[in-house]
Coordinates of C-alpha atoms and ligand atoms in Angstrom, one line a residue:
X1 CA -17.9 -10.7 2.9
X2 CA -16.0 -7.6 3.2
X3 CA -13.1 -6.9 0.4
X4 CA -9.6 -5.7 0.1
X5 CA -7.5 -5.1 -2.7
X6 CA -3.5 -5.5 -2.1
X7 CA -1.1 -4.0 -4.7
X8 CA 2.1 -5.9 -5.1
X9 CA 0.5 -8.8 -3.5
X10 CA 3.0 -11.2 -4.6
X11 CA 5.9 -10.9 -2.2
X12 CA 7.2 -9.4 0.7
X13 CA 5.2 -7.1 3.1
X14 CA 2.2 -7.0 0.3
X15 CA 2.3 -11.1 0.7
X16 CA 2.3 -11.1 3.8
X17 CA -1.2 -8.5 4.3
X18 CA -2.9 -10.7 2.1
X19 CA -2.6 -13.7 4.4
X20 CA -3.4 -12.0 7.5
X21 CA -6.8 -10.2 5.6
X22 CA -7.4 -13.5 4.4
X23 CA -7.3 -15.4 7.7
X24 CA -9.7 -12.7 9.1
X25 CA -11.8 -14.1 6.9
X26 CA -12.0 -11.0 3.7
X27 CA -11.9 -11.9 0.2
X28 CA -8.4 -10.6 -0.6
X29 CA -7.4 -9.1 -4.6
X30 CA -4.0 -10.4 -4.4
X31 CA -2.4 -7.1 -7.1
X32 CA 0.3 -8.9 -9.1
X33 CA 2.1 -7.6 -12.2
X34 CA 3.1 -11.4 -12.6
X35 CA -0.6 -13.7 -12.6
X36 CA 1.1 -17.1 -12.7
X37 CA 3.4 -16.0 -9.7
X38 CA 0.6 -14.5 -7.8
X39 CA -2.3 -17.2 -8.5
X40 CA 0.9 -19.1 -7.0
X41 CA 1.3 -17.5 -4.2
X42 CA -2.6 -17.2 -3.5
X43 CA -3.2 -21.1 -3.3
X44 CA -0.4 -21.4 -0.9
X45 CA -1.5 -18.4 1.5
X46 CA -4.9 -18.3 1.4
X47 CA -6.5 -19.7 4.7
X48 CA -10.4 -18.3 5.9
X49 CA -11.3 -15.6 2.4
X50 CA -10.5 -16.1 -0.4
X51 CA -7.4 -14.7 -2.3
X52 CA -8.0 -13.9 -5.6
X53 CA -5.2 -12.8 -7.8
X54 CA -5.8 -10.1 -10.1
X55 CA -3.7 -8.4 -13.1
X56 CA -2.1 -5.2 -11.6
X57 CA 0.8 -2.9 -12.6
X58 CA 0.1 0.3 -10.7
X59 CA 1.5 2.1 -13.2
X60 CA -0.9 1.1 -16.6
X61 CA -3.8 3.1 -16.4
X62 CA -5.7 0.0 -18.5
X63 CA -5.3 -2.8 -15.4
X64 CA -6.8 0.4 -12.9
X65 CA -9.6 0.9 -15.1
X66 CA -10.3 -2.9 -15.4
X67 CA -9.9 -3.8 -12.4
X68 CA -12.1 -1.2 -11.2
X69 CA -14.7 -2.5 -13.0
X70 CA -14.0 -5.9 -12.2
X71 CA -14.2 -5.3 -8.2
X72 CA -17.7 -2.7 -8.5
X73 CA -18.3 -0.6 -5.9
X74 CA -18.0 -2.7 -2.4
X75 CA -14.0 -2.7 -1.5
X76 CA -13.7 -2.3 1.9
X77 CA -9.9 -1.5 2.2
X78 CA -7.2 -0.6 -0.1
X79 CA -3.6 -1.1 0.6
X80 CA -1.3 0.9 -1.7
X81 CA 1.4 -1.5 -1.1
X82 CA 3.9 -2.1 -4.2
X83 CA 6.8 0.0 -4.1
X84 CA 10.1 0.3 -5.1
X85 CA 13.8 1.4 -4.2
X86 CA 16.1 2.9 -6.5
X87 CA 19.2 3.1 -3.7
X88 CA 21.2 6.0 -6.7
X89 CA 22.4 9.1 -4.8
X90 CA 21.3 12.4 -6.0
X91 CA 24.1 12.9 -8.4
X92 CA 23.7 10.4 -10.4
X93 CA 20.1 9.8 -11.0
X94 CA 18.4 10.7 -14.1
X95 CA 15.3 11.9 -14.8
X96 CA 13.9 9.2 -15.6
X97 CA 14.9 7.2 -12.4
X98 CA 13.2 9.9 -10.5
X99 CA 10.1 9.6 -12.9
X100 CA 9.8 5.9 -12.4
X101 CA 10.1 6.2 -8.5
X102 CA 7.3 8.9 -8.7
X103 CA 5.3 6.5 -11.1
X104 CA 4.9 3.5 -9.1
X105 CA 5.3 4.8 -5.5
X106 CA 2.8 7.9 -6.1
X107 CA 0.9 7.9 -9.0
X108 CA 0.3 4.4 -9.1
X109 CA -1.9 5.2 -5.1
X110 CA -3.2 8.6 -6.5
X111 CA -4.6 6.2 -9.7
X112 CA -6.0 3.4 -7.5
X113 CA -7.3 6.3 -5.1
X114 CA -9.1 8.0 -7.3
X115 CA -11.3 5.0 -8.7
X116 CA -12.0 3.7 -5.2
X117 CA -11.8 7.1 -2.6
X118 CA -15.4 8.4 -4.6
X119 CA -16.9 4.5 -4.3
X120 CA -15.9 4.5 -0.8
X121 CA -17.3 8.1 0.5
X122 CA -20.7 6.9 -1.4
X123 CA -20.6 3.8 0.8
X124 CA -19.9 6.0 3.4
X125 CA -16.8 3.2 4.6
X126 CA -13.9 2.5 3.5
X127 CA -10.1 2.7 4.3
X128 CA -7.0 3.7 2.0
X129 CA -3.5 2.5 3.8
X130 CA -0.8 3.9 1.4
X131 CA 2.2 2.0 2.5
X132 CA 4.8 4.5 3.1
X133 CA 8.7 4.8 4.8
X134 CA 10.6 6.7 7.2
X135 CA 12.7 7.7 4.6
X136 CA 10.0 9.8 2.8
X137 CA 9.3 12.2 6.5
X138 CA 10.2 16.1 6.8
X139 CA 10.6 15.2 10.4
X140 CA 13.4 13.0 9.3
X141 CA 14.9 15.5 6.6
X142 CA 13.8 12.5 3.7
X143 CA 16.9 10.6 5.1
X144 CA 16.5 8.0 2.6
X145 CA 18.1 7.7 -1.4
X146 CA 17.2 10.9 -3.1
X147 CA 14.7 8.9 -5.8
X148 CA 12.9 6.8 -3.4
X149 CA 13.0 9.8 -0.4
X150 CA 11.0 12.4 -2.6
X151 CA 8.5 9.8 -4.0
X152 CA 7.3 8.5 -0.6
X153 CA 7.2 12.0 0.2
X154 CA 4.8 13.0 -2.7
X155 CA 3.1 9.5 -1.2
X156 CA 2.8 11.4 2.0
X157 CA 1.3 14.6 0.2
X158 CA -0.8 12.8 -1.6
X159 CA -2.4 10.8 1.9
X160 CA -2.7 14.5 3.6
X161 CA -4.6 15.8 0.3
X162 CA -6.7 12.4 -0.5
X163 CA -7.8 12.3 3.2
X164 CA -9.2 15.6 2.8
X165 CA -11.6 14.4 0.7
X166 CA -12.7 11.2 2.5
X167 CA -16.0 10.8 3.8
X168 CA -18.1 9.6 6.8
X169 CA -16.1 6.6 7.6
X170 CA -13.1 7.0 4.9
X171 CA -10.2 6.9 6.4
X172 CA -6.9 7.2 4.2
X173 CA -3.5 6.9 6.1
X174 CA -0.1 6.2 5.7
X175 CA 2.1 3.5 7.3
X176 CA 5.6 2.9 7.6
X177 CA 6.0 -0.2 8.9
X178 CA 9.7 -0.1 9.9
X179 CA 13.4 -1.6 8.4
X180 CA 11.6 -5.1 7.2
X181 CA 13.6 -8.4 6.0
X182 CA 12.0 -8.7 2.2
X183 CA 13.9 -8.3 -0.8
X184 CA 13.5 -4.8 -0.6
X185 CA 14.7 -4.6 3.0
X186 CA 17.5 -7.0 2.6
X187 CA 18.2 -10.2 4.9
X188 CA 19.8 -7.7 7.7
X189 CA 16.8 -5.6 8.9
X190 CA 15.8 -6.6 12.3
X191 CA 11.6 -7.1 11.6
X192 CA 9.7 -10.1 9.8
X193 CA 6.9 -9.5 7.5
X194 CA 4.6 -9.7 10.3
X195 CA 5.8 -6.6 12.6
X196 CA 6.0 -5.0 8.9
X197 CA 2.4 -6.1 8.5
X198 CA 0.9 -5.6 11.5
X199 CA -0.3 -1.6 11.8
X200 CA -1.2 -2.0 8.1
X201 CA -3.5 -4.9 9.0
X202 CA -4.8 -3.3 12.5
X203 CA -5.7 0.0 10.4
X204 CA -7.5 -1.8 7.5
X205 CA -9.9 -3.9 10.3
X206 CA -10.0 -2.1 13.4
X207 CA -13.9 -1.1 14.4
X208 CA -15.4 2.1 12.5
X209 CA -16.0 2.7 16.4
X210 CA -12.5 2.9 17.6
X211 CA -12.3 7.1 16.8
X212 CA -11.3 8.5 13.5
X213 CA -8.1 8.4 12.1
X214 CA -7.8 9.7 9.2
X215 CA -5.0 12.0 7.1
X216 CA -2.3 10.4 9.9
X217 CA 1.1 8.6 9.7
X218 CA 1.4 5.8 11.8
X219 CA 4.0 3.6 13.0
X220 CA 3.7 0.3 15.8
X221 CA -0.2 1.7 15.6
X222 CA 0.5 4.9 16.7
X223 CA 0.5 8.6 14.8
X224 CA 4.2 9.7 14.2
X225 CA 5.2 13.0 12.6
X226 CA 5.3 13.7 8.3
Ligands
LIG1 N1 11.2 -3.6 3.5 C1 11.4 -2.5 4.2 O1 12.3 -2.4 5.0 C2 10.5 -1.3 3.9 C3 10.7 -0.1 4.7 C4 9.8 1.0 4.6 C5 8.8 0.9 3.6 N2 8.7 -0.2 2.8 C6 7.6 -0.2 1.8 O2 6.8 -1.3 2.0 C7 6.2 -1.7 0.7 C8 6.5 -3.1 0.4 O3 7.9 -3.3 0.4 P1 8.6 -4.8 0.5 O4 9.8 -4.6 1.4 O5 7.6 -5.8 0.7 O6 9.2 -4.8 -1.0 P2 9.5 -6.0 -2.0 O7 9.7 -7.3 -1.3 O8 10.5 -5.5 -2.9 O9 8.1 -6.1 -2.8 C9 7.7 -5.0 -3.6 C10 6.4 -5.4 -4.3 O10 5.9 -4.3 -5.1 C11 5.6 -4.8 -6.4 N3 5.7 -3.8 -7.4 C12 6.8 -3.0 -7.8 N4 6.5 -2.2 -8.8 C13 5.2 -2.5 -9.1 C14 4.3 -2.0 -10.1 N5 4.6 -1.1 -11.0 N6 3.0 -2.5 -10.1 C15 2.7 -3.5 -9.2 N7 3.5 -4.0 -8.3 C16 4.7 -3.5 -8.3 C17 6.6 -6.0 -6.6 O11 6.1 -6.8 -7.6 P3 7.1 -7.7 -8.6 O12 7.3 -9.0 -7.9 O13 6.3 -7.8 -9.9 O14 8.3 -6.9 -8.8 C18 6.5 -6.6 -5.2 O15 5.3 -7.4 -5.1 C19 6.9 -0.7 -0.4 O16 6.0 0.3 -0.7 C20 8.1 -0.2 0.4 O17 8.6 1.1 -0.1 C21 9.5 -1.3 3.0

């Protein structure tokens, strides 16, 4: 059965992967910082694979390490999904707002990454989807809040620089999946969690035969610019 691991699996667009990877039939790690809330949400989403919830807070380096070990060497696809917003302008964020931002939305992917991208190129398959934002694009002057703007940036670096070292089949790639009603995106944005979902999903399954693509930003399943 092939495998895919989900960060911030509990809600939102993360929630939302999970039951589309499951009803394609994958046995889904459902990340949750919260287990009660995510072995929740797992019984009530879980359709064809199974969901399995497992302990994650991309930010302690003890849940990466475990549940490395706890998933072995086979994981298919990896979606670098939990995020957050800090909305502050410039002037009034601190250090350590810009430090969290960079904590979860970067180095928490660059963690996962690093235990799975070297499992993956000795499989010779594998794909990395780091769930990304407009906000965080050069070609869009990081338009977004100064916290969140340079962290999905760095998340942007760090997709050019990790896809660099993928192998054979690797692929690692970035999505922004558009303004998305979740908590995050608020009750006015204009897509569901499906359209939010959707070029994550088709990247994670579409057929090793379909052409590369790999070190790309896409949006609505096609390459946009950093
Ligand atoms: N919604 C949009 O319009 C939009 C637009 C562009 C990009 N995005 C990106 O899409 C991704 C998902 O966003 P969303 O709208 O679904 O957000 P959301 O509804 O706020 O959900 C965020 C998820 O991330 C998890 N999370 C936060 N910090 C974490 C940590 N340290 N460790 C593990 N999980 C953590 C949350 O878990 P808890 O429940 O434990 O807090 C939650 O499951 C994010 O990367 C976001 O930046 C969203």
């Amino acid at each position: 059965m092939r495998t895919a691991l989900v960060t911030g699996g509990n809600r939102g667009i993360g929630r939302e992967v999970c039951r589309a990877l499951s009803a394609l039939g994958y046995h889904v790690y459902l990340g949750s910082r919260d287990v009660v809330v995510g072995r929740r949400v797992a019984r009530a989403i879980q359709s064809e694979g199974d969901i399995e919830c497992v302990r994650l807070d991309v930010t302690s380096g003890e849940d990466v390490s475990a549940l490395s070990e706890h998933v072995g060497e086979n994981l298919d696809v990896l979606v670098n999904n939990a995020g957050i917003y800090n909305a502050l302008p410039f002037r009034r964020l601190s250090v350590d707002d810009v430090r969290q931002s960079c904590e979860t939305n970067m180095l928490g992917p660059f963690s996962l990454i690093s235990e799975f991208l070297p499992k993956m190129n000795r499989r010779g398959q594998g794909r990395i989807i780091n769930v990304s934002s407009g906000y965080g694009t050069f070609s869009d002057r990081i338009s977004g809040p100064a916290a969140y703007g340079i962290s999905k940036a760095a998340l942007n670096a760090l997709t050019v620089v990790a896809s660099q070292e993928a192998e054979g089949n690797v692929e690692v790639n970035a999505v922004c999946p558009g303004w998305v009603r979740t908590d995050m995106g608020g009750d006015g944005a204009p897509r569901d969690v499906s359209e939010g979902a959707d070029t994550i999903v088709w990247l994670a399954t579409r057929p090793a035969d379909g052409g590369r693509i790999n070190g790309q930003l896409l949006r609505d399943r096609k390459v946009v610019q950093w």
